[in-house]
mmCIF file of C-alpha atoms in Angstrom:
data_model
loop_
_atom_site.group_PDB
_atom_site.id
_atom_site.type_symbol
_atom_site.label_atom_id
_atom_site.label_comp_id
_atom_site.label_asym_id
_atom_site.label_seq_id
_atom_site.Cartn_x
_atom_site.Cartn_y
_atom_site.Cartn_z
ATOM 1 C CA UNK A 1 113.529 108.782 91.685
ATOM 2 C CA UNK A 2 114.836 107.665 94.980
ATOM 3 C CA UNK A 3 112.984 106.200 97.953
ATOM 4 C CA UNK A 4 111.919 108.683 100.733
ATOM 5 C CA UNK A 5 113.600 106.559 103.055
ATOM 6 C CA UNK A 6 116.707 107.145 104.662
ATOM 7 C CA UNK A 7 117.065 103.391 106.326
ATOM 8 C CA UNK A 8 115.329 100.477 106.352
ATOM 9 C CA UNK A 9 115.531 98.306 109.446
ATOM 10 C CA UNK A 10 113.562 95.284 109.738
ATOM 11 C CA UNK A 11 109.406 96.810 109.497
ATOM 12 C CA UNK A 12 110.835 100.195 110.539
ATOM 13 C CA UNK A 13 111.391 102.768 108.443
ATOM 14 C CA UNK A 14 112.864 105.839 109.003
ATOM 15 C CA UNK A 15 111.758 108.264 106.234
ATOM 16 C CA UNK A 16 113.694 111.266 104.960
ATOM 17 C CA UNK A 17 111.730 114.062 106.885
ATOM 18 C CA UNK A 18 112.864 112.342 109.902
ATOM 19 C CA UNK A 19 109.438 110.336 110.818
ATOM 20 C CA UNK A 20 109.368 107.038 111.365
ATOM 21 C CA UNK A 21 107.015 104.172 110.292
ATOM 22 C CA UNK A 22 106.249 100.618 111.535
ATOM 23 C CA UNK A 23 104.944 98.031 108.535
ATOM 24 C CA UNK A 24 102.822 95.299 109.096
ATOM 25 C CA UNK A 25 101.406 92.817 106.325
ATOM 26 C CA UNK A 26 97.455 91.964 107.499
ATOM 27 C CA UNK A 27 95.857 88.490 106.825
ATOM 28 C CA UNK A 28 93.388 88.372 103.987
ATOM 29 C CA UNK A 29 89.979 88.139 104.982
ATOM 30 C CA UNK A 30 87.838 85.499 103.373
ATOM 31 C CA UNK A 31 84.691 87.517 102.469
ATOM 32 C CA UNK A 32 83.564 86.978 98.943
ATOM 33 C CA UNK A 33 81.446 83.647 99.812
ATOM 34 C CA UNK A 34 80.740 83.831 103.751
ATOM 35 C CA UNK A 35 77.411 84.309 105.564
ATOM 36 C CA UNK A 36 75.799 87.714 106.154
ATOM 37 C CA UNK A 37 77.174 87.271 110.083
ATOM 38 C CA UNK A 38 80.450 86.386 109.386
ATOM 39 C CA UNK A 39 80.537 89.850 106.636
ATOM 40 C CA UNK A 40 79.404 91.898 109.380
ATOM 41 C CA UNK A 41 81.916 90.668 111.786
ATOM 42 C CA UNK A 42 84.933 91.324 109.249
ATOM 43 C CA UNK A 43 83.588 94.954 108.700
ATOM 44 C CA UNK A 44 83.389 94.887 112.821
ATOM 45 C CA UNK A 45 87.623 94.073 112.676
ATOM 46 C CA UNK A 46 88.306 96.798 110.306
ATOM 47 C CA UNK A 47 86.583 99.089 111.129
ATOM 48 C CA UNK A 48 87.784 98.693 115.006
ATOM 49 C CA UNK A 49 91.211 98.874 113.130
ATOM 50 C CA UNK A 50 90.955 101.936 111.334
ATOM 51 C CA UNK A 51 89.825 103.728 114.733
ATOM 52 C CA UNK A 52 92.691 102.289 116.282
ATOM 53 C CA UNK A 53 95.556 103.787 114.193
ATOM 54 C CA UNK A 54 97.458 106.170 114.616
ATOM 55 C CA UNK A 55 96.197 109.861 112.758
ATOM 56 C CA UNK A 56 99.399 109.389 110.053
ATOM 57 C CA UNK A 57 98.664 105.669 109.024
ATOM 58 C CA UNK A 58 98.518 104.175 105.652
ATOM 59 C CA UNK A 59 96.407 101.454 104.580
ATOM 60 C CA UNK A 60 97.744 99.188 101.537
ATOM 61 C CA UNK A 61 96.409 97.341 98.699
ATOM 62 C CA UNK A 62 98.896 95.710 95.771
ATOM 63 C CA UNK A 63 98.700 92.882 93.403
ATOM 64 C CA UNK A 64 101.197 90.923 92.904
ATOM 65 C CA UNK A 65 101.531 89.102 89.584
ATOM 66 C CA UNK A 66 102.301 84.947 90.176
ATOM 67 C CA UNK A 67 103.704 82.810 88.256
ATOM 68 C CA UNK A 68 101.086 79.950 87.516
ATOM 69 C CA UNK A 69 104.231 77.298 87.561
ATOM 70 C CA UNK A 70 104.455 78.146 91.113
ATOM 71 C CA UNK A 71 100.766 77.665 91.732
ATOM 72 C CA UNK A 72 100.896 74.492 90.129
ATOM 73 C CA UNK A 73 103.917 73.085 92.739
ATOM 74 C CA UNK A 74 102.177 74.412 95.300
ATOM 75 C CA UNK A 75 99.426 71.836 94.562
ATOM 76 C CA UNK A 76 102.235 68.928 94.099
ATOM 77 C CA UNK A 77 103.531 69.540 97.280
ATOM 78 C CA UNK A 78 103.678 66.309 99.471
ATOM 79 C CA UNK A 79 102.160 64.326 97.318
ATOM 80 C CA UNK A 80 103.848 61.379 95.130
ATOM 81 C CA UNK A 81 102.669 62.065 91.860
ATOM 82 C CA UNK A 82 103.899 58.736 91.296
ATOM 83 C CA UNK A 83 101.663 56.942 93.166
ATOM 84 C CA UNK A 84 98.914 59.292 92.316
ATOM 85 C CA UNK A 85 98.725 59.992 88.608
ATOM 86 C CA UNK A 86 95.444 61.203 88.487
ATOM 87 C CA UNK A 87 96.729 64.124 90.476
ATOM 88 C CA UNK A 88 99.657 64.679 88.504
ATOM 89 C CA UNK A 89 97.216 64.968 85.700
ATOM 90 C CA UNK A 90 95.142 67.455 87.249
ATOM 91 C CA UNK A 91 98.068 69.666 87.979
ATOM 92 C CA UNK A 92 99.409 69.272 84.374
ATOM 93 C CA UNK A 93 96.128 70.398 83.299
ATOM 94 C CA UNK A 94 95.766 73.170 85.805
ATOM 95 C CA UNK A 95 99.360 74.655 84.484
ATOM 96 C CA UNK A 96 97.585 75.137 81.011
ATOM 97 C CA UNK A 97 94.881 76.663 81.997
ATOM 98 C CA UNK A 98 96.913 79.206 84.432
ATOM 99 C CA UNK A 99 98.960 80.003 81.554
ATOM 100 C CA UNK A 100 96.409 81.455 79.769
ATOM 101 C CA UNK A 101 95.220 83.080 82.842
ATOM 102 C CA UNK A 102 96.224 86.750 84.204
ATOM 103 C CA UNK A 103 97.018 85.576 88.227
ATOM 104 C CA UNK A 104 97.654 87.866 91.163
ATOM 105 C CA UNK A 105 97.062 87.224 94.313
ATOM 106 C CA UNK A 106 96.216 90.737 96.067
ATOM 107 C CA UNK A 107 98.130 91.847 99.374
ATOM 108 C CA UNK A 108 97.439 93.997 102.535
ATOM 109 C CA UNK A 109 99.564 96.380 104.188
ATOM 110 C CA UNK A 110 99.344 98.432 106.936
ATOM 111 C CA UNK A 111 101.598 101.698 107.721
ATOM 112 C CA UNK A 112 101.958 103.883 110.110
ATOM 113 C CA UNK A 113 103.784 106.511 111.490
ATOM 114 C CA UNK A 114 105.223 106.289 115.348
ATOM 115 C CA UNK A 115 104.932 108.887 117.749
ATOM 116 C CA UNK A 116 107.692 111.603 116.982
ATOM 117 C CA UNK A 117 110.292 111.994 119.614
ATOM 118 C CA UNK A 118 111.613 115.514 119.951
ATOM 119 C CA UNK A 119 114.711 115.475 117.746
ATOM 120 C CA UNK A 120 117.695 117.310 118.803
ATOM 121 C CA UNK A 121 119.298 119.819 116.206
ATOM 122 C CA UNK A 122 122.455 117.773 115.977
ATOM 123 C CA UNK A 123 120.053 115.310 114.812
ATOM 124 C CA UNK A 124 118.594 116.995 112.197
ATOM 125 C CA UNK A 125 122.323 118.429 111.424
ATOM 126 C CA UNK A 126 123.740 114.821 110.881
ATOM 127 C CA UNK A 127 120.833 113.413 108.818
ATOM 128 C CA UNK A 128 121.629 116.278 106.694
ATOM 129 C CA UNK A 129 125.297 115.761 106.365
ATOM 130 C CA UNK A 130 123.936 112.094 105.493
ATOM 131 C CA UNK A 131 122.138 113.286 102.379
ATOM 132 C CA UNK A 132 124.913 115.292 101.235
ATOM 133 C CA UNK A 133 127.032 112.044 102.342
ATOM 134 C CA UNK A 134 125.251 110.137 99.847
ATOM 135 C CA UNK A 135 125.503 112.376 97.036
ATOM 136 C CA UNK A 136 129.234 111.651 96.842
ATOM 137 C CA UNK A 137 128.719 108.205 97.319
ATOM 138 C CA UNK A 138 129.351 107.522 100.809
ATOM 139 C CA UNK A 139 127.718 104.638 103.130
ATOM 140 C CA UNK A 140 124.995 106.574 105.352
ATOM 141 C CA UNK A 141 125.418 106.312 108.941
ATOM 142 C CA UNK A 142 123.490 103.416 111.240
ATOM 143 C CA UNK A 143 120.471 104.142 113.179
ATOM 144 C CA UNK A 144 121.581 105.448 116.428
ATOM 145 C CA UNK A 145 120.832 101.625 119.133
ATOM 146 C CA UNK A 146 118.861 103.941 121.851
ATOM 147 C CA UNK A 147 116.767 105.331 118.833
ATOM 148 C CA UNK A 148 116.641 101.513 117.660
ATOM 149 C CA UNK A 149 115.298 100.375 120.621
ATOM 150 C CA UNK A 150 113.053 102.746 121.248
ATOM 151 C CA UNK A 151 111.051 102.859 117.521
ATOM 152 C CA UNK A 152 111.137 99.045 118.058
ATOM 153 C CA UNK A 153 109.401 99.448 121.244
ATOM 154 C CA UNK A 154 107.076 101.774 119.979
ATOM 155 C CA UNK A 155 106.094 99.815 116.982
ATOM 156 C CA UNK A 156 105.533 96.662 119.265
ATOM 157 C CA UNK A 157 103.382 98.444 121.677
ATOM 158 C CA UNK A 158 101.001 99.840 118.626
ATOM 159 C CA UNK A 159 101.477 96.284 116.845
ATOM 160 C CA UNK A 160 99.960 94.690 119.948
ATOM 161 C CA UNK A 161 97.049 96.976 119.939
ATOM 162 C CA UNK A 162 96.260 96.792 116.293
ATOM 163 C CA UNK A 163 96.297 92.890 116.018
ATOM 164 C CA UNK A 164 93.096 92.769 118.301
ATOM 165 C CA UNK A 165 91.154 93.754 115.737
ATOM 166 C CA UNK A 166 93.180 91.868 112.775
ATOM 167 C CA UNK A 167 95.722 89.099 111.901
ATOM 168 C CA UNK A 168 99.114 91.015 111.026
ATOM 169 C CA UNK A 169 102.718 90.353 111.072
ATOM 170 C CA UNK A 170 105.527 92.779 110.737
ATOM 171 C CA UNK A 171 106.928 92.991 107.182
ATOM 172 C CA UNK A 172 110.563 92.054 106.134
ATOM 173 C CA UNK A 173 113.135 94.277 105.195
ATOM 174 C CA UNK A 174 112.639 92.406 101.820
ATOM 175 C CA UNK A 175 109.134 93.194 101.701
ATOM 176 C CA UNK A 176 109.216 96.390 102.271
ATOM 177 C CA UNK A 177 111.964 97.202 99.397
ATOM 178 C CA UNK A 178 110.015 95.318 97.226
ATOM 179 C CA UNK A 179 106.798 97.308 97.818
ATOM 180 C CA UNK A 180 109.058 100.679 97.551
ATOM 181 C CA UNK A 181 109.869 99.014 93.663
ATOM 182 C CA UNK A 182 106.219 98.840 92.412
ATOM 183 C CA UNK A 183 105.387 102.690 94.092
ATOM 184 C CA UNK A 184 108.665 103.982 92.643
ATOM 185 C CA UNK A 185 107.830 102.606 88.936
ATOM 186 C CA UNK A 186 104.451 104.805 88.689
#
C-alpha cells in the first residue's frame, strides 16, 4: 500500500487529495506522579489545544520500541566509568534487567490540515499527470516555491498559536516517513 502523500517537505505534507498538513511532535507531559494542581493545569494546556486546532487535525499517539543498550549509554554519558566503577556497575546491571524488559518510550504528534487555497484546474490536471507519472516510474514534480512559501507560512502562523498552550516542535522529514512505516504496516 502506498502512502497518501504525494511529497514530503520538511513537517509539510502535501497529501494525495491535494490538502496539505503541517506536523508537529508535542513534549510529553509529566503527569503520572504530580500534584492535583499541576494535573489540572496539564488538562488546562490540552484542552486549550484541542479548541485551538484547526476542524481537520489529528492528534497522535505511538510507541516506539528502544533498544535497552541505548538506554544504558544514555546513562554512561559523560561520565568516566573509569573513575567511577560503581556506576559502571549499575549500568551493567541495568542492561540485564532492560533486556528482559519490553521498553517503549510513547510519542506525541500533532497533525493538521492548513487552510485550502483555491486550486486552479491546471493544478489538479498536473498532480494527476504526476500519479500517472509515477506509475511508469518517473520522478514526481517539486512543490511549486510560491505554494512552498505559502504552506510554510501558514503552518508557522498556526504553529505559533498552538505552542501557547503546549511544547511542540515541527517534525523532520525523517520523522514523518518513519511514522508513515508503522501506519502503513497495519
Amino acid at each position: 500500500m502506498k502512502p497518501p502523500a504525494r511529497a514530503v517537505v520538511g513537517h509539510l505534507v502535501w497529501s494525495a487529495d491535494g490538502g496539505v498538513w503541517a506536523v508537529w511532535s508535542v513534549k510529553p507531559f509529566p503527569h503520572a506522579h504530580t500534584a492535583v494542581a499541576d494535573k489540572l493545569a496539564v488538562h488546562g494546556s490540552i484542552r486549550s489545544l484541542l479548541v485551538n486546532l484547526p476542524p481537520e487535525s489529528m492528534l497522535l499517539s505511538v510507541c516506539e520500541k528502544l533498544d535497552p543498550l541505548d538506554v544504558v549509554r544514555r546513562m554512561a554519558e559523560g561520565i568516566d566509568l573509569d573513575r567511577q566503577p560503581a556506576w559502571g556497575s549499575v549500568c551493567d546491571a541495568s542492561a540485564d534487567w532492560l533486556e528482559e524488559v519490553p521498553l517503549r518510550r510513547r510519542l506525541f504528534y500533532v497533525a493538521a490540515a492548513l487552510p485550502n487555497a483555491r486550486r486552479p484546474w491546471l493544478d489538479v490536471l498536473r498532480d494527476a499527470q504526476t500519479d500517472v507519472g509515477r506509475t511508469f516510474g518517473l520522478a514526481p514534480q517539486a512543490v511549486p516555491t510560491a505554494d512552498l512559501e505559502q504552506r510554510r507560512r501558514q503552518a508557522r502562523e498556526l504553529e505559533l498559536r498552538l505552542a501557547q498552550h503546549v511544547g511542540m516542535r515541527p517534525v523532520t522529514a525523517g520523522e514523518l516517513c518513519w511514522l508513515y512505516a508503522r501506519a502503513l504496516r497495519r
